[in-house]
PDB file of C-alpha atoms in Angstrom:
ATOM      1  CA  MET A   1    -138.870 -34.657   4.595  1.00 56.00           C
ATOM      2  CA  HIS A   2    -139.974 -37.744   3.246  1.00 52.00           C
ATOM      3  CA  ILE A   3    -137.389 -37.712   0.617  1.00 59.00           C
ATOM      4  CA  GLN A   4    -134.414 -37.330   2.934  1.00 54.00           C
ATOM      5  CA  LEU A   5    -135.805 -39.950   5.004  1.00 49.00           C
ATOM      6  CA  THR A   6    -136.184 -42.335   2.062  1.00 50.00           C
ATOM      7  CA  LEU A   7    -132.389 -41.350   1.540  1.00 46.00           C
ATOM      8  CA  LEU A   8    -131.349 -41.699   4.999  1.00 49.00           C
ATOM      9  CA  LEU A   9    -132.931 -45.445   4.878  1.00 49.00           C
ATOM     10  CA  LEU A  10    -131.220 -46.542   1.464  1.00 48.00           C
ATOM     11  CA  LEU A  11    -128.140 -45.201   2.699  1.00 47.00           C
ATOM     12  CA  ALA A  12    -128.430 -47.206   5.805  1.00 48.00           C
ATOM     13  CA  MET A  13    -129.812 -50.294   3.750  1.00 47.00           C
ATOM     14  CA  VAL A  14    -126.388 -49.857   1.868  1.00 46.00           C
ATOM     15  CA  SER A  15    -123.567 -49.214   4.118  1.00 44.00           C
ATOM     16  CA  THR A  16    -124.803 -53.008   6.610  1.00 47.00           C
ATOM     17  CA  PRO A  17    -121.408 -54.858   6.559  1.00 52.00           C
ATOM     18  CA  ALA A  18    -122.665 -58.432   5.525  1.00 53.00           C
ATOM     19  CA  PRO A  19    -122.064 -60.800   8.557  1.00 66.00           C
ATOM     20  CA  GLN A  20    -118.564 -61.839   9.779  1.00 84.00           C
ATOM     21  CA  CYS A  21    -118.069 -65.742  10.657  1.00 87.00           C
ATOM     22  CA  LYS A  22    -116.472 -65.323  13.467  1.00 85.00           C
ATOM     23  CA  ALA A  23    -118.451 -62.899  15.370  1.00 81.00           C
ATOM     24  CA  ASN A  24    -121.974 -64.957  14.565  1.00 67.00           C
ATOM     25  CA  LEU A  25    -123.662 -66.184  18.048  1.00 71.00           C
ATOM     26  CA  PRO A  26    -124.056 -68.745  19.165  1.00 81.00           C
ATOM     27  CA  LEU A  27    -121.258 -70.789  17.554  1.00 91.00           C
ATOM     28  CA  ALA A  28    -121.412 -74.535  17.916  1.00 93.00           C
ATOM     29  CA  GLY A  29    -117.314 -74.939  18.952  1.00 93.00           C
ATOM     30  CA  PRO A  30    -113.868 -73.272  17.938  1.00 94.00           C
ATOM     31  CA  CYS A  31    -113.214 -72.415  14.762  1.00 95.00           C
ATOM     32  CA  PHE A  32    -111.161 -74.858  13.046  1.00 97.00           C
ATOM     33  CA  VAL A  33    -108.928 -75.085   9.764  1.00 98.00           C
ATOM     34  CA  VAL A  34    -109.706 -77.986   7.385  1.00 98.00           C
ATOM     35  CA  HIS A  35    -107.781 -79.238   3.721  1.00 98.00           C
ATOM     36  CA  GLY A  36    -110.788 -79.726   1.620  1.00 98.00           C
ATOM     37  CA  ARG A  37    -112.488 -78.815  -1.875  1.00 97.00           C
ATOM     38  CA  MET A  38    -115.492 -76.470  -1.918  1.00 97.00           C
ATOM     39  CA  ARG A  39    -118.166 -77.365  -4.929  1.00 96.00           C
ATOM     40  CA  ALA A  40    -121.128 -75.729  -5.493  1.00 95.00           C
ATOM     41  CA  TYR A  41    -124.100 -78.041  -5.743  1.00 94.00           C
ATOM     42  CA  ASN A  42    -127.631 -77.502  -7.082  1.00 92.00           C
ATOM     43  CA  GLY A  43    -129.245 -78.080  -3.417  1.00 90.00           C
ATOM     44  CA  ASN A  44    -129.244 -76.786  -0.227  1.00 92.00           C
ATOM     45  CA  PRO A  45    -126.512 -75.715   0.869  1.00 95.00           C
ATOM     46  CA  THR A  46    -125.624 -74.653  -2.297  1.00 95.00           C
ATOM     47  CA  PHE A  47    -121.489 -74.406  -1.273  1.00 97.00           C
ATOM     48  CA  ARG A  48    -120.266 -77.537   0.798  1.00 97.00           C
ATOM     49  CA  ILE A  49    -116.555 -78.606   1.437  1.00 98.00           C
ATOM     50  CA  TRP A  50    -115.842 -82.007   1.618  1.00 97.00           C
ATOM     51  CA  ARG A  51    -112.860 -82.765   3.759  1.00 96.00           C
ATOM     52  CA  ILE A  52    -110.166 -84.647   1.797  1.00 96.00           C
ATOM     53  CA  GLY A  53    -109.892 -87.828   3.102  1.00 94.00           C
ATOM     54  CA  THR A  54    -112.910 -88.053   4.609  1.00 94.00           C
ATOM     55  CA  ASP A  55    -116.576 -89.194   3.335  1.00 92.00           C
ATOM     56  CA  ARG A  56    -117.680 -85.374   5.793  1.00 93.00           C
ATOM     57  CA  LEU A  57    -119.343 -82.535   3.721  1.00 96.00           C
ATOM     58  CA  LEU A  58    -119.464 -79.653   5.854  1.00 98.00           C
ATOM     59  CA  GLY A  59    -122.116 -77.436   4.639  1.00 97.00           C
ATOM     60  CA  VAL A  60    -121.434 -73.652   4.154  1.00 96.00           C
ATOM     61  CA  THR A  61    -124.071 -71.289   5.436  1.00 94.00           C
ATOM     62  CA  GLY A  62    -125.438 -68.658   7.317  1.00 90.00           C
ATOM     63  CA  ALA A  63    -126.457 -68.351  11.113  1.00 85.00           C
ATOM     64  CA  GLN A  64    -129.745 -69.978  10.324  1.00 84.00           C
ATOM     65  CA  PRO A  65    -130.253 -72.507   7.697  1.00 80.00           C
ATOM     66  CA  GLY A  66    -131.744 -71.030   4.229  1.00 82.00           C
ATOM     67  CA  GLU A  67    -129.779 -67.361   4.919  1.00 88.00           C
ATOM     68  CA  ASP A  68    -127.259 -66.625   2.259  1.00 91.00           C
ATOM     69  CA  PRO A  69    -123.698 -68.381   3.250  1.00 94.00           C
ATOM     70  CA  ILE A  70    -121.235 -66.351   5.104  1.00 94.00           C
ATOM     71  CA  MET A  71    -117.645 -66.625   3.384  1.00 95.00           C
ATOM     72  CA  PRO A  72    -115.011 -64.763   1.591  1.00 94.00           C
ATOM     73  CA  ASP A  73    -116.716 -62.982  -1.835  1.00 89.00           C
ATOM     74  CA  ASN A  74    -113.406 -63.671  -3.244  1.00 89.00           C
ATOM     75  CA  LEU A  75    -112.863 -67.164  -3.221  1.00 90.00           C
ATOM     76  CA  GLY A  76    -113.581 -68.496  -6.795  1.00 91.00           C
ATOM     77  CA  CYS A  77    -116.288 -70.731  -5.997  1.00 93.00           C
ATOM     78  CA  ASP A  78    -119.173 -71.113  -8.211  1.00 93.00           C
ATOM     79  CA  PHE A  79    -120.848 -73.965 -10.784  1.00 93.00           C
ATOM     80  CA  ASP A  80    -117.936 -73.978 -12.766  1.00 93.00           C
ATOM     81  CA  HIS A  81    -114.959 -74.044 -10.657  1.00 94.00           C
ATOM     82  CA  ASP A  82    -114.200 -75.982  -7.783  1.00 95.00           C
ATOM     83  CA  VAL A  83    -111.483 -74.690  -4.724  1.00 97.00           C
ATOM     84  CA  TYR A  84    -109.237 -76.657  -3.031  1.00 97.00           C
ATOM     85  CA  ALA A  85    -108.154 -75.005   0.145  1.00 97.00           C
ATOM     86  CA  ASP A  86    -106.990 -75.267   3.825  1.00 98.00           C
ATOM     87  CA  PHE A  87    -110.349 -72.963   4.919  1.00 98.00           C
ATOM     88  CA  GLU A  88    -110.962 -71.608   8.432  1.00 97.00           C
ATOM     89  CA  VAL A  89    -114.397 -72.370   9.045  1.00 97.00           C
ATOM     90  CA  CYS A  90    -116.566 -71.736  12.041  1.00 96.00           C
ATOM     91  CA  PRO A  91    -119.431 -74.819  13.410  1.00 96.00           C
ATOM     92  CA  PHE A  92    -123.405 -73.187  13.430  1.00 95.00           C
ATOM     93  CA  THR A  93    -124.158 -77.046  14.827  1.00 95.00           C
ATOM     94  CA  ALA A  94    -122.039 -79.634  16.339  1.00 95.00           C
ATOM     95  CA  GLU A  95    -120.586 -82.753  14.394  1.00 94.00           C
ATOM     96  CA  ARG A  96    -122.433 -85.347  14.297  1.00 95.00           C
ATOM     97  CA  PRO A  97    -121.984 -89.151  12.402  1.00 93.00           C
ATOM     98  CA  GLY A  98    -124.385 -88.796   9.203  1.00 92.00           C
ATOM     99  CA  VAL A  99    -125.395 -85.370   9.705  1.00 95.00           C
ATOM    100  CA  MET A 100    -123.551 -82.356   7.441  1.00 96.00           C
ATOM    101  CA  GLN A 101    -122.321 -80.187  10.032  1.00 96.00           C
ATOM    102  CA  ARG A 102    -123.076 -76.477   8.696  1.00 96.00           C
ATOM    103  CA  VAL A 103    -120.291 -73.705   9.002  1.00 96.00           C
ATOM    104  CA  CYS A 104    -119.316 -70.325   7.907  1.00 95.00           C
ATOM    105  CA  VAL A 105    -115.969 -70.265   6.174  1.00 97.00           C
ATOM    106  CA  VAL A 106    -113.586 -67.108   7.270  1.00 95.00           C
ATOM    107  CA  SER A 107    -110.407 -67.430   5.298  1.00 95.00           C
ATOM    108  CA  ALA A 108    -109.076 -69.950   2.389  1.00 96.00           C
ATOM    109  CA  GLU A 109    -105.488 -70.223   2.353  1.00 97.00           C
ATOM    110  CA  LYS A 110    -103.404 -71.848  -0.280  1.00 97.00           C
ATOM    111  CA  ARG A 111    -105.890 -71.608  -2.726  1.00 96.00           C
ATOM    112  CA  VAL A 112    -106.247 -73.457  -5.836  1.00 96.00           C
ATOM    113  CA  ILE A 113    -108.725 -73.148  -8.385  1.00 95.00           C
ATOM    114  CA  VAL A 114    -109.972 -75.646 -10.488  1.00 94.00           C
ATOM    115  CA  GLN A 115    -112.017 -75.731 -13.660  1.00 93.00           C
ATOM    116  CA  ARG A 116    -114.550 -78.410 -13.405  1.00 88.00           C
ATOM    117  CA  THR A 117    -115.143 -81.180 -16.486  1.00 84.00           C
ATOM    118  CA  GLU A 118    -118.059 -82.107 -17.517  1.00 70.00           C
ATOM    119  CA  ASP A 119    -118.733 -86.010 -17.257  1.00 59.00           C
ATOM    120  CA  LYS A 120    -118.129 -87.658 -20.352  1.00 46.00           C
ATOM    121  CA  VAL A 121    -119.776 -91.004 -19.398  1.00 41.00           C
ATOM    122  CA  THR A 122    -122.839 -91.755 -21.707  1.00 42.00           C
ATOM    123  CA  ALA A 123    -125.475 -93.438 -21.214  1.00 42.00           C
ATOM    124  CA  GLY A 124    -125.177 -97.558 -21.093  1.00 43.00           C
ATOM    125  CA  GLU A 125    -121.162 -97.013 -20.892  1.00 43.00           C
ATOM    126  CA  LYS A 126    -119.655 -98.424 -17.604  1.00 44.00           C
ATOM    127  CA  ARG A 127    -117.207 -96.627 -15.616  1.00 40.00           C
TER     128      ARG A 127
END
């Protein structure tokens, strides 16, 4: 009996679907498309989208700060690769000047994955 209950609980944990971006409540506003570059950073949130042509960064998070980011698994972004795309995102927080807006990612269209290169500047050199 205990083994069956344990197996049932394990099966329920495995079959729990990943959170969906648009299904998360509460969202702070309507979803929107942004042309940008997703990059992995050392810090929180790890994944951030730079809105090309601006100084704005969008932080890709879960519904609450510190939760795993909600985004498609196959984006291709990691510490060695950036992703340029038209990202459909949904905001968890309102846009405020000087504050990183938290979002989840629904999709990425027209994706271009770029290998990140090492910074070749050595100590004492000017850029």
